[in-house]
Amino acid sequence: MKALGAGFATTLRHLWRKPVTEEYPEYRRALPERSRARIVLTHDPDGGERCVACYLCSGVCPVSCISMQAAEMPDGRRYAAWFRINFARCIYCGLCEEACPTAAIQLTPDFENIQRDILKLVFEKEDLLVDGCGKDKTYNFYRWAGVATAAGGKGAHEREAPPVRVRSNLP
Amino acid sequence: MFVWIAGIVLLLAKIGVILAVVLVVAAYLVWVERKLLARMQVRRGPNRAGKFGLLQPVADAVKLLTKEDTVPAEADRTIFLLAPAVVALTALLMFAVVPFGPPLTLWGRQVPMVIADLNVGLLFIFALSSLGVYGVALGGWAANSKFSLLGGIRGAAQMISYELALGLSLVPVVILAGSFSLVDIVAAQSRVPFVLVQPIACAIFFIAAVAEIKRIPFDLPEAENELGAGFHMEYSGMRFGLFFIGEYVHMQVLGALVAVFFLGGWHGPLLPGPVWLLLKMMLVCLVLIWIRGTLPRLRYDQLMALGWKVLVPTALVNILLTGMIVLL
Protein backbone atom coordinates (compact mmCIF):
# COMPACT_ATOMS: atom_id res chain seq x y z
CA MET A 1 0.00 0.00 0.00
CA LYS A 2 2.78 2.40 0.95
CA ALA A 3 4.70 1.44 -2.19
CA LEU A 4 1.57 2.05 -4.29
CA GLY A 5 1.19 5.49 -2.77
CA ALA A 6 4.83 6.30 -3.45
CA GLY A 7 4.41 5.25 -7.07
CA PHE A 8 1.35 7.42 -7.57
CA ALA A 9 3.07 10.34 -5.86
CA THR A 10 6.06 9.98 -8.18
CA THR A 11 3.98 10.11 -11.34
CA LEU A 12 1.97 13.03 -9.97
CA ARG A 13 5.17 14.93 -9.18
CA HIS A 14 6.52 14.34 -12.66
CA LEU A 15 3.36 15.85 -14.11
CA TRP A 16 4.66 19.27 -13.05
CA ARG A 17 8.21 18.82 -14.31
CA LYS A 18 9.43 20.51 -17.43
CA PRO A 19 9.64 18.06 -20.36
CA VAL A 20 13.16 17.17 -21.41
CA THR A 21 12.16 16.68 -25.04
CA GLU A 22 14.37 18.37 -27.63
CA GLU A 23 11.98 19.41 -30.37
CA TYR A 24 13.70 18.46 -33.55
CA PRO A 25 12.95 20.82 -36.41
CA GLU A 26 13.11 23.85 -34.11
CA TYR A 27 16.11 22.68 -32.12
CA ARG A 28 18.87 20.84 -33.91
CA ARG A 29 21.49 19.38 -31.66
CA ALA A 30 25.00 19.81 -33.07
CA LEU A 31 26.07 16.31 -34.04
CA PRO A 32 29.55 14.98 -33.31
CA GLU A 33 31.98 15.39 -36.20
CA ARG A 34 32.33 11.65 -36.57
CA SER A 35 28.62 10.81 -36.63
CA ARG A 36 27.84 8.83 -39.76
CA ALA A 37 25.35 10.07 -42.32
CA ARG A 38 25.45 11.26 -45.96
CA ILE A 39 28.56 10.06 -47.83
CA VAL A 40 30.75 12.48 -49.81
CA LEU A 41 33.80 12.23 -52.06
CA THR A 42 36.53 14.69 -51.11
CA HIS A 43 39.38 16.41 -52.94
CA ASP A 44 43.01 16.32 -51.95
CA PRO A 45 44.73 19.52 -50.69
CA ASP A 46 46.02 20.24 -54.20
CA GLY A 47 42.52 20.20 -55.63
CA GLY A 48 42.55 16.84 -57.40
CA GLU A 49 39.98 14.15 -56.89
CA ARG A 50 41.10 11.77 -54.18
CA CYS A 51 39.21 8.72 -55.40
CA VAL A 52 41.42 6.29 -57.31
CA ALA A 53 38.55 3.92 -58.16
CA CYS A 54 40.17 0.97 -56.37
CA TYR A 55 36.76 -0.71 -55.71
CA LEU A 56 37.65 -1.35 -52.05
CA CYS A 57 34.64 0.59 -50.77
CA SER A 58 32.33 -1.14 -53.18
CA GLY A 59 33.85 -4.48 -52.18
CA VAL A 60 33.50 -3.94 -48.44
CA CYS A 61 29.99 -2.47 -48.63
CA PRO A 62 27.70 -4.98 -46.88
CA VAL A 63 24.65 -3.89 -48.87
CA SER A 64 26.44 -3.33 -52.18
CA CYS A 65 25.22 0.21 -52.58
CA ILE A 66 28.43 1.59 -54.13
CA SER A 67 29.33 1.04 -57.77
CA MET A 68 31.85 2.71 -60.06
CA GLN A 69 33.93 2.39 -63.20
CA ALA A 70 37.70 2.92 -63.01
CA ALA A 71 39.57 4.94 -65.63
CA GLU A 72 43.08 6.35 -66.04
CA MET A 73 44.23 9.84 -66.89
CA PRO A 74 46.99 10.32 -69.53
CA ASP A 75 49.58 10.83 -66.76
CA GLY A 76 48.72 7.50 -65.16
CA ARG A 77 46.55 8.85 -62.38
CA ARG A 78 43.48 6.68 -61.72
CA TYR A 79 39.99 8.12 -61.24
CA ALA A 80 36.38 6.96 -61.34
CA ALA A 81 34.71 7.46 -64.70
CA TRP A 82 31.41 7.25 -62.88
CA PHE A 83 30.70 6.68 -59.21
CA ARG A 84 27.27 5.93 -57.83
CA ILE A 85 25.95 5.43 -54.30
CA ASN A 86 22.40 4.23 -53.77
CA PHE A 87 21.41 5.91 -50.49
CA ALA A 88 18.15 4.01 -50.50
CA ARG A 89 20.25 0.96 -49.69
CA CYS A 90 23.07 2.52 -47.67
CA ILE A 91 23.04 1.58 -44.00
CA TYR A 92 25.62 4.22 -43.02
CA CYS A 93 27.94 1.63 -41.44
CA GLY A 94 31.08 3.55 -42.40
CA LEU A 95 32.99 0.51 -43.64
CA CYS A 96 33.67 2.25 -46.97
CA GLU A 97 35.35 5.11 -45.15
CA GLU A 98 37.52 2.65 -43.23
CA ALA A 99 38.44 0.76 -46.38
CA CYS A 100 39.35 3.81 -48.43
CA PRO A 101 43.16 4.01 -48.94
CA THR A 102 43.05 7.64 -50.12
CA ALA A 103 40.59 9.15 -47.57
CA ALA A 104 38.38 10.03 -50.52
CA ILE A 105 35.08 8.61 -49.36
CA GLN A 106 33.89 10.07 -46.06
CA LEU A 107 30.70 10.11 -44.00
CA THR A 108 29.35 13.48 -42.90
CA PRO A 109 26.98 14.36 -40.05
CA ASP A 110 24.34 15.58 -42.51
CA PHE A 111 21.49 13.12 -41.98
CA GLU A 112 18.63 15.19 -43.41
CA ASN A 113 18.81 13.47 -46.75
CA ILE A 114 15.34 12.24 -47.56
CA GLN A 115 13.34 12.15 -50.79
CA ARG A 116 9.77 11.32 -51.80
CA ASP A 117 11.00 9.57 -54.95
CA ILE A 118 13.30 6.71 -54.09
CA LEU A 119 15.30 7.10 -57.32
CA LYS A 120 16.34 10.58 -56.19
CA LEU A 121 18.36 8.82 -53.50
CA VAL A 122 20.73 7.41 -56.13
CA PHE A 123 23.63 9.86 -56.03
CA GLU A 124 26.00 10.20 -58.97
CA LYS A 125 29.60 11.40 -58.77
CA GLU A 126 28.64 15.06 -59.29
CA ASP A 127 26.26 14.85 -56.34
CA LEU A 128 28.85 13.17 -54.13
CA LEU A 129 31.88 15.35 -54.85
CA VAL A 130 32.44 18.20 -52.40
CA ASP A 131 35.01 20.95 -52.34
CA GLY A 132 37.71 20.57 -49.72
CA CYS A 133 39.39 17.69 -47.96
CA GLY A 134 36.88 16.70 -45.31
CA LYS A 135 38.35 15.23 -42.13
CA ASP A 136 41.94 14.71 -43.34
CA LYS A 137 43.25 18.11 -44.40
CA THR A 138 46.73 17.12 -45.55
CA TYR A 139 46.73 13.68 -47.13
CA ASN A 140 47.39 13.41 -50.85
CA PHE A 141 47.70 9.82 -51.98
CA TYR A 142 49.82 10.56 -55.06
CA ARG A 143 52.39 12.46 -53.02
CA TRP A 144 53.09 9.26 -51.07
CA ALA A 145 52.39 6.40 -53.49
CA GLY A 146 55.29 5.35 -55.69
CA VAL A 147 53.36 5.86 -58.87
CA ALA A 148 54.72 8.19 -61.50
CA THR A 149 52.12 10.85 -62.29
CA ALA A 150 52.03 14.56 -62.89
CA ALA A 151 52.25 14.95 -59.08
CA GLY A 152 55.78 13.53 -59.12
CA GLY A 153 58.01 11.04 -60.91
CA LYS A 154 59.91 8.10 -59.48
CA GLY A 155 61.78 9.07 -56.34
CA ALA A 156 59.99 12.41 -56.01
CA HIS A 157 57.47 11.29 -53.42
CA GLU A 158 57.46 11.81 -49.66
CA ARG A 159 59.90 9.58 -47.74
CA GLU A 160 61.04 8.00 -51.00
CA ALA A 161 64.71 7.70 -51.98
CA PRO A 162 65.61 8.23 -55.66
CA PRO A 163 65.52 4.92 -57.54
CA VAL A 164 68.75 2.95 -57.59
CA ARG A 165 70.46 3.06 -60.99
CA VAL A 166 71.17 -0.58 -61.49
CA ARG A 167 73.76 -0.15 -64.27
CA SER A 168 75.89 2.62 -62.71
CA ASN A 169 75.62 1.17 -59.23
CA LEU A 170 77.79 -1.83 -59.98
CA PRO A 171 81.20 -1.91 -58.25
CA MET B 1 -50.36 10.96 -32.52
CA PHE B 2 -48.54 14.31 -32.38
CA VAL B 3 -47.29 13.56 -28.89
CA TRP B 4 -46.06 10.18 -30.07
CA ILE B 5 -44.08 11.70 -32.97
CA ALA B 6 -42.69 14.42 -30.72
CA GLY B 7 -41.58 11.73 -28.29
CA ILE B 8 -39.73 9.85 -31.04
CA VAL B 9 -38.04 13.06 -32.23
CA LEU B 10 -37.07 13.93 -28.68
CA LEU B 11 -35.66 10.43 -28.15
CA LEU B 12 -33.65 10.61 -31.37
CA ALA B 13 -32.36 14.04 -30.36
CA LYS B 14 -31.25 12.69 -26.99
CA ILE B 15 -29.53 9.72 -28.65
CA GLY B 16 -27.85 12.02 -31.16
CA VAL B 17 -26.56 14.41 -28.51
CA ILE B 18 -25.27 11.58 -26.32
CA LEU B 19 -23.59 9.80 -29.23
CA ALA B 20 -21.95 13.02 -30.40
CA VAL B 21 -20.74 13.94 -26.93
CA VAL B 22 -19.49 10.43 -26.19
CA LEU B 23 -17.59 10.09 -29.47
CA VAL B 24 -16.05 13.56 -29.31
CA VAL B 25 -15.05 13.02 -25.71
CA ALA B 26 -13.62 9.62 -26.67
CA ALA B 27 -11.50 11.27 -29.36
CA TYR B 28 -10.24 13.94 -26.99
CA LEU B 29 -9.75 11.45 -24.20
CA VAL B 30 -7.08 9.88 -26.42
CA TRP B 31 -5.44 13.28 -26.72
CA VAL B 32 -5.69 13.96 -22.97
CA GLU B 33 -4.30 10.53 -22.18
CA ARG B 34 -1.37 10.92 -24.55
CA LYS B 35 -0.61 14.38 -23.20
CA LEU B 36 -0.82 13.40 -19.54
CA LEU B 37 1.15 10.18 -20.01
CA ALA B 38 3.79 12.16 -21.84
CA ARG B 39 4.02 14.70 -19.04
CA MET B 40 4.26 11.93 -16.44
CA GLN B 41 7.21 10.61 -18.44
CA VAL B 42 8.69 14.12 -18.78
CA ARG B 43 7.91 14.22 -22.50
CA ARG B 44 5.77 16.68 -24.42
CA GLY B 45 3.26 14.42 -26.14
CA PRO B 46 1.47 15.28 -29.38
CA ASN B 47 2.02 18.95 -30.20
CA ARG B 48 2.31 19.14 -33.99
CA ALA B 49 -1.28 18.96 -35.28
CA GLY B 50 -2.80 22.28 -34.36
CA LYS B 51 -2.25 24.29 -31.19
CA PHE B 52 -1.11 21.95 -28.37
CA GLY B 53 -1.78 19.07 -30.78
CA LEU B 54 -5.51 19.64 -30.41
CA LEU B 55 -6.14 18.45 -33.97
CA GLN B 56 -4.40 15.15 -33.25
CA PRO B 57 -7.69 13.18 -33.00
CA VAL B 58 -8.68 14.53 -36.42
CA ALA B 59 -5.33 13.52 -37.86
CA ASP B 60 -5.67 10.07 -36.28
CA ALA B 61 -9.17 9.65 -37.72
CA VAL B 62 -8.03 10.66 -41.20
CA LYS B 63 -5.12 8.27 -40.96
CA LEU B 64 -7.22 5.35 -39.75
CA LEU B 65 -9.91 5.94 -42.37
CA THR B 66 -7.46 6.08 -45.26
CA LYS B 67 -5.49 2.99 -44.21
CA GLU B 68 -5.96 -0.26 -46.03
CA ASP B 69 -8.47 -2.60 -44.39
CA THR B 70 -6.62 -5.90 -44.43
CA VAL B 71 -8.11 -9.28 -43.59
CA PRO B 72 -5.69 -12.17 -43.06
CA ALA B 73 -6.07 -14.89 -45.68
CA GLU B 74 -6.77 -17.63 -43.11
CA ALA B 75 -9.15 -15.54 -41.02
CA ASP B 76 -12.80 -16.36 -40.45
CA ARG B 77 -13.97 -13.44 -42.53
CA THR B 78 -17.46 -12.75 -41.22
CA ILE B 79 -16.56 -12.94 -37.56
CA PHE B 80 -13.32 -11.06 -38.14
CA LEU B 81 -15.20 -8.18 -39.75
CA LEU B 82 -17.95 -8.19 -37.14
CA ALA B 83 -15.93 -8.35 -33.91
CA PRO B 84 -14.81 -4.68 -33.71
CA ALA B 85 -18.38 -3.54 -34.20
CA VAL B 86 -19.48 -5.70 -31.25
CA VAL B 87 -16.92 -4.05 -28.98
CA ALA B 88 -17.77 -0.49 -30.04
CA LEU B 89 -21.52 -1.14 -30.07
CA THR B 90 -21.80 -2.72 -26.62
CA ALA B 91 -19.72 0.13 -25.22
CA LEU B 92 -21.96 2.78 -26.77
CA LEU B 93 -25.20 1.01 -25.83
CA MET B 94 -24.35 1.15 -22.13
CA PHE B 95 -24.97 4.89 -22.20
CA ALA B 96 -28.63 4.22 -22.93
CA VAL B 97 -29.46 3.73 -19.25
CA VAL B 98 -27.19 6.37 -17.71
CA PRO B 99 -29.26 9.28 -16.34
CA PHE B 100 -27.58 12.57 -17.08
CA GLY B 101 -29.77 15.06 -15.30
CA PRO B 102 -33.00 15.75 -13.41
CA PRO B 103 -36.24 15.36 -15.43
CA LEU B 104 -36.81 18.36 -17.65
CA THR B 105 -40.22 20.02 -18.03
CA LEU B 106 -40.97 20.83 -21.69
CA TRP B 107 -44.41 22.22 -22.67
CA GLY B 108 -45.89 21.02 -19.41
CA ARG B 109 -44.63 17.47 -19.82
CA GLN B 110 -41.93 15.67 -17.86
CA VAL B 111 -39.04 14.63 -20.06
CA PRO B 112 -36.68 12.18 -18.36
CA MET B 113 -33.01 13.02 -19.00
CA VAL B 114 -32.15 9.44 -19.82
CA ILE B 115 -32.57 7.53 -23.05
CA ALA B 116 -34.22 4.49 -21.46
CA ASP B 117 -35.16 4.27 -17.80
CA LEU B 118 -35.06 0.46 -17.63
CA ASN B 119 -36.19 -1.00 -14.34
CA VAL B 120 -33.36 -3.54 -14.81
CA GLY B 121 -30.82 -0.96 -15.95
CA LEU B 122 -28.05 -2.48 -13.87
CA LEU B 123 -28.62 -5.93 -15.35
CA PHE B 124 -28.69 -4.35 -18.82
CA ILE B 125 -25.23 -2.95 -18.16
CA PHE B 126 -23.91 -6.30 -16.97
CA ALA B 127 -25.43 -8.02 -19.97
CA LEU B 128 -23.75 -5.59 -22.37
CA SER B 129 -20.39 -5.84 -20.66
CA SER B 130 -20.67 -9.64 -20.93
CA LEU B 131 -21.52 -9.31 -24.61
CA GLY B 132 -18.46 -7.13 -25.06
CA VAL B 133 -16.38 -10.21 -24.22
CA TYR B 134 -17.58 -11.73 -27.48
CA GLY B 135 -15.97 -8.94 -29.47
CA VAL B 136 -12.63 -9.56 -27.79
CA ALA B 137 -12.72 -13.36 -27.78
CA LEU B 138 -14.11 -13.76 -31.30
CA GLY B 139 -11.87 -11.02 -32.72
CA GLY B 140 -8.87 -12.82 -31.26
CA TRP B 141 -10.05 -16.21 -32.48
CA ALA B 142 -11.16 -15.18 -35.98
CA ALA B 143 -7.80 -13.65 -36.91
CA ASN B 144 -6.32 -17.17 -36.89
CA SER B 145 -3.07 -15.99 -35.37
CA LYS B 146 -1.67 -17.52 -32.21
CA PHE B 147 -1.00 -14.24 -30.47
CA SER B 148 -4.48 -12.94 -31.23
CA LEU B 149 -5.93 -16.20 -29.95
CA LEU B 150 -3.92 -15.96 -26.72
CA GLY B 151 -5.14 -12.41 -26.27
CA GLY B 152 -8.73 -13.39 -26.94
CA ILE B 153 -8.62 -16.31 -24.49
CA ARG B 154 -7.03 -14.14 -21.83
CA GLY B 155 -9.67 -11.49 -22.46
CA ALA B 156 -12.51 -13.97 -22.10
CA ALA B 157 -11.11 -15.57 -18.93
CA GLN B 158 -10.29 -12.22 -17.34
CA MET B 159 -13.57 -10.56 -18.12
CA ILE B 160 -15.65 -13.51 -16.99
CA SER B 161 -13.77 -13.74 -13.68
CA TYR B 162 -14.03 -10.06 -12.96
CA GLU B 163 -17.68 -9.89 -13.98
CA LEU B 164 -18.44 -11.79 -10.78
CA ALA B 165 -16.69 -9.29 -8.51
CA LEU B 166 -18.25 -6.47 -10.53
CA GLY B 167 -21.75 -7.81 -9.98
CA LEU B 168 -21.24 -8.66 -6.31
CA SER B 169 -19.77 -5.23 -5.54
CA LEU B 170 -22.97 -3.56 -6.71
CA VAL B 171 -25.34 -5.68 -4.62
CA PRO B 172 -24.94 -3.38 -1.57
CA VAL B 173 -25.75 -0.41 -3.79
CA VAL B 174 -28.92 -2.15 -4.94
CA ILE B 175 -29.78 -3.03 -1.33
CA LEU B 176 -29.39 0.62 -0.31
CA ALA B 177 -31.22 2.08 -3.30
CA GLY B 178 -33.85 -0.67 -3.41
CA SER B 179 -33.91 -0.67 -7.20
CA PHE B 180 -32.06 -1.92 -10.28
CA SER B 181 -32.90 1.26 -12.18
CA LEU B 182 -30.02 3.68 -12.55
CA VAL B 183 -32.40 6.61 -12.26
CA ASP B 184 -33.57 5.38 -8.85
CA ILE B 185 -29.99 4.66 -7.74
CA VAL B 186 -29.01 8.25 -8.54
CA ALA B 187 -32.15 9.55 -6.84
CA ALA B 188 -31.23 7.57 -3.71
CA GLN B 189 -27.96 9.52 -3.53
CA SER B 190 -29.52 12.98 -3.53
CA ARG B 191 -28.24 13.57 0.03
CA VAL B 192 -25.17 11.37 0.47
CA PRO B 193 -23.18 9.77 -2.38
CA PHE B 194 -22.74 6.04 -1.85
CA VAL B 195 -18.94 6.29 -1.89
CA LEU B 196 -19.14 7.55 1.71
CA VAL B 197 -21.50 4.74 2.74
CA GLN B 198 -19.88 1.97 0.71
CA PRO B 199 -16.18 2.77 0.19
CA ILE B 200 -15.26 -0.93 -0.03
CA ALA B 201 -17.89 -1.63 -2.66
CA CYS B 202 -16.65 1.42 -4.58
CA ALA B 203 -13.04 0.18 -4.51
CA ILE B 204 -14.02 -3.35 -5.59
CA PHE B 205 -16.25 -2.00 -8.36
CA PHE B 206 -13.51 0.30 -9.60
CA ILE B 207 -10.83 -2.39 -9.68
CA ALA B 208 -13.12 -4.96 -11.28
CA ALA B 209 -14.33 -2.44 -13.83
CA VAL B 210 -10.77 -1.46 -14.77
CA ALA B 211 -10.16 -5.16 -15.41
CA GLU B 212 -13.41 -5.35 -17.33
CA ILE B 213 -12.40 -2.57 -19.72
CA LYS B 214 -8.93 -4.14 -20.10
CA ARG B 215 -6.89 -1.17 -19.02
CA ILE B 216 -3.46 -1.13 -17.43
CA PRO B 217 -2.70 -2.78 -14.97
CA PHE B 218 -5.16 -5.39 -16.27
CA ASP B 219 -4.47 -5.10 -20.00
CA LEU B 220 -3.40 -8.72 -20.38
CA PRO B 221 -5.51 -9.33 -23.51
CA GLU B 222 -3.42 -6.67 -25.27
CA ALA B 223 -0.11 -7.02 -23.45
CA GLU B 224 1.84 -5.32 -26.21
CA ASN B 225 5.20 -6.57 -25.02
CA GLU B 226 4.21 -10.23 -24.81
CA LEU B 227 1.49 -10.63 -27.44
CA GLY B 228 2.20 -7.86 -29.91
CA ALA B 229 -1.21 -6.27 -29.60
CA GLY B 230 -3.16 -9.31 -28.43
CA PHE B 231 -6.67 -9.73 -29.71
CA HIS B 232 -6.57 -6.79 -32.14
CA MET B 233 -3.17 -7.61 -33.58
CA GLU B 234 -4.35 -8.43 -37.12
CA TYR B 235 -6.68 -5.47 -37.40
CA SER B 236 -5.89 -2.39 -39.43
CA GLY B 237 -7.53 0.85 -40.44
CA MET B 238 -10.89 1.77 -39.02
CA ARG B 239 -11.58 -1.74 -37.70
CA PHE B 240 -8.70 -1.24 -35.33
CA GLY B 241 -10.15 2.23 -34.83
CA LEU B 242 -13.42 0.68 -33.67
CA PHE B 243 -11.60 -1.35 -31.02
CA PHE B 244 -9.87 1.85 -30.02
CA ILE B 245 -13.13 3.80 -29.85
CA GLY B 246 -14.60 0.92 -27.86
CA GLU B 247 -11.77 1.15 -25.35
CA TYR B 248 -12.16 4.88 -24.82
CA VAL B 249 -15.95 4.74 -24.73
CA HIS B 250 -15.55 2.00 -22.12
CA MET B 251 -13.42 4.41 -20.11
CA GLN B 252 -16.26 6.89 -20.18
CA VAL B 253 -18.81 4.22 -19.37
CA LEU B 254 -16.73 3.27 -16.37
CA GLY B 255 -16.55 6.93 -15.40
CA ALA B 256 -20.30 7.32 -15.79
CA LEU B 257 -21.03 4.14 -13.84
CA VAL B 258 -18.72 5.07 -10.96
CA ALA B 259 -20.40 8.46 -10.95
CA VAL B 260 -23.90 6.96 -11.03
CA PHE B 261 -23.35 4.21 -8.48
CA PHE B 262 -21.02 5.91 -6.03
CA LEU B 263 -20.45 9.60 -6.69
CA GLY B 264 -24.09 10.68 -6.77
CA GLY B 265 -24.58 10.80 -10.54
CA TRP B 266 -25.70 14.23 -11.72
CA HIS B 267 -26.28 15.52 -8.18
CA GLY B 268 -24.10 18.46 -7.26
CA PRO B 269 -24.31 22.09 -6.19
CA LEU B 270 -24.50 25.13 -8.50
CA LEU B 271 -23.78 23.51 -11.88
CA PRO B 272 -26.49 21.77 -13.96
CA GLY B 273 -26.77 17.96 -13.82
CA PRO B 274 -25.15 16.94 -17.12
CA VAL B 275 -22.11 19.09 -16.34
CA TRP B 276 -21.68 17.40 -12.98
CA LEU B 277 -21.97 13.97 -14.56
CA LEU B 278 -19.37 14.93 -17.19
CA LEU B 279 -17.06 16.32 -14.51
CA LYS B 280 -17.30 13.15 -12.44
CA MET B 281 -16.74 11.03 -15.55
CA MET B 282 -13.66 13.02 -16.41
CA LEU B 283 -12.39 12.71 -12.86
CA VAL B 284 -12.58 8.91 -13.09
CA CYS B 285 -10.94 8.97 -16.53
CA LEU B 286 -8.08 11.10 -15.19
CA VAL B 287 -7.59 8.62 -12.36
CA LEU B 288 -7.49 5.84 -14.96
CA ILE B 289 -4.80 7.69 -16.90
CA TRP B 290 -2.89 8.28 -13.70
CA ILE B 291 -3.06 4.56 -12.93
CA ARG B 292 -1.83 3.77 -16.42
CA GLY B 293 1.11 6.10 -15.93
CA THR B 294 2.02 4.46 -12.63
CA LEU B 295 1.30 0.75 -12.38
CA PRO B 296 2.96 -2.08 -14.31
CA ARG B 297 0.90 -4.89 -15.79
CA LEU B 298 -0.06 -7.78 -13.50
CA ARG B 299 1.06 -11.30 -14.22
CA TYR B 300 -1.74 -13.62 -15.27
CA ASP B 301 -1.76 -15.67 -12.06
CA GLN B 302 -1.68 -12.46 -10.00
CA LEU B 303 -4.67 -11.24 -11.95
CA MET B 304 -6.64 -14.39 -11.28
CA ALA B 305 -5.56 -14.50 -7.63
CA LEU B 306 -6.63 -10.90 -7.12
CA GLY B 307 -9.99 -11.52 -8.73
CA TRP B 308 -10.95 -14.79 -7.09
CA LYS B 309 -9.12 -14.68 -3.75
CA VAL B 310 -9.42 -11.00 -2.84
CA LEU B 311 -12.20 -9.19 -4.68
CA VAL B 312 -14.90 -11.86 -4.67
CA PRO B 313 -14.61 -12.79 -0.95
CA THR B 314 -14.38 -9.14 0.07
CA ALA B 315 -17.45 -8.34 -1.99
CA LEU B 316 -19.36 -11.23 -0.38
CA VAL B 317 -18.43 -10.10 3.14
CA ASN B 318 -19.43 -6.58 2.21
CA ILE B 319 -22.83 -7.78 1.03
CA LEU B 320 -23.34 -9.70 4.29
CA LEU B 321 -22.40 -6.71 6.44
CA THR B 322 -24.56 -4.31 4.45
CA GLY B 323 -27.50 -6.71 4.61
CA MET B 324 -27.14 -7.11 8.36
CA ILE B 325 -26.95 -3.37 8.95
CA VAL B 326 -29.93 -2.68 6.71
CA LEU B 327 -31.93 -5.40 8.48
CA LEU B 328 -31.07 -4.04 11.91
Short mmCIF file of C-alpha atoms in Angstrom, two decimals, chain A residues 37-108:
data_model
loop_
_atom_site.label_atom_id
_atom_site.label_comp_id
_atom_site.label_asym_id
_atom_site.label_seq_id
_atom_site.Cartn_x
_atom_site.Cartn_y
_atom_site.Cartn_z
CA ALA A 37 25.35 10.07 -42.32
CA ARG A 38 25.45 11.26 -45.96
CA ILE A 39 28.56 10.06 -47.83
CA VAL A 40 30.75 12.48 -49.81
CA LEU A 41 33.80 12.23 -52.06
CA THR A 42 36.53 14.69 -51.11
CA HIS A 43 39.38 16.41 -52.94
CA ASP A 44 43.01 16.32 -51.95
CA PRO A 45 44.73 19.52 -50.69
CA ASP A 46 46.02 20.24 -54.20
CA GLY A 47 42.52 20.20 -55.63
CA GLY A 48 42.55 16.84 -57.40
CA GLU A 49 39.98 14.15 -56.89
CA ARG A 50 41.10 11.77 -54.18
CA CYS A 51 39.21 8.72 -55.40
CA VAL A 52 41.42 6.29 -57.31
CA ALA A 53 38.55 3.92 -58.16
CA CYS A 54 40.17 0.97 -56.37
CA TYR A 55 36.76 -0.71 -55.71
CA LEU A 56 37.65 -1.35 -52.05
CA CYS A 57 34.64 0.59 -50.77
CA SER A 58 32.33 -1.14 -53.18
CA GLY A 59 33.85 -4.48 -52.18
CA VAL A 60 33.50 -3.94 -48.44
CA CYS A 61 29.99 -2.47 -48.63
CA PRO A 62 27.70 -4.98 -46.88
CA VAL A 63 24.65 -3.89 -48.87
CA SER A 64 26.44 -3.33 -52.18
CA CYS A 65 25.22 0.21 -52.58
CA ILE A 66 28.43 1.59 -54.13
CA SER A 67 29.33 1.04 -57.77
CA MET A 68 31.85 2.71 -60.06
CA GLN A 69 33.93 2.39 -63.20
CA ALA A 70 37.70 2.92 -63.01
CA ALA A 71 39.57 4.94 -65.63
CA GLU A 72 43.08 6.35 -66.04
CA MET A 73 44.23 9.84 -66.89
CA PRO A 74 46.99 10.32 -69.53
CA ASP A 75 49.58 10.83 -66.76
CA GLY A 76 48.72 7.50 -65.16
CA ARG A 77 46.55 8.85 -62.38
CA ARG A 78 43.48 6.68 -61.72
CA TYR A 79 39.99 8.12 -61.24
CA ALA A 80 36.38 6.96 -61.34
CA ALA A 81 34.71 7.46 -64.70
CA TRP A 82 31.41 7.25 -62.88
CA PHE A 83 30.70 6.68 -59.21
CA ARG A 84 27.27 5.93 -57.83
CA ILE A 85 25.95 5.43 -54.30
CA ASN A 86 22.40 4.23 -53.77
CA PHE A 87 21.41 5.91 -50.49
CA ALA A 88 18.15 4.01 -50.50
CA ARG A 89 20.25 0.96 -49.69
CA CYS A 90 23.07 2.52 -47.67
CA ILE A 91 23.04 1.58 -44.00
CA TYR A 92 25.62 4.22 -43.02
CA CYS A 93 27.94 1.63 -41.44
CA GLY A 94 31.08 3.55 -42.40
CA LEU A 95 32.99 0.51 -43.64
CA CYS A 96 33.67 2.25 -46.97
CA GLU A 97 35.35 5.11 -45.15
CA GLU A 98 37.52 2.65 -43.23
CA ALA A 99 38.44 0.76 -46.38
CA CYS A 100 39.35 3.81 -48.43
CA PRO A 101 43.16 4.01 -48.94
CA THR A 102 43.05 7.64 -50.12
CA ALA A 103 40.59 9.15 -47.57
CA ALA A 104 38.38 10.03 -50.52
CA ILE A 105 35.08 8.61 -49.36
CA GLN A 106 33.89 10.07 -46.06
CA LEU A 107 30.70 10.11 -44.00
CA THR A 108 29.35 13.48 -42.90
#
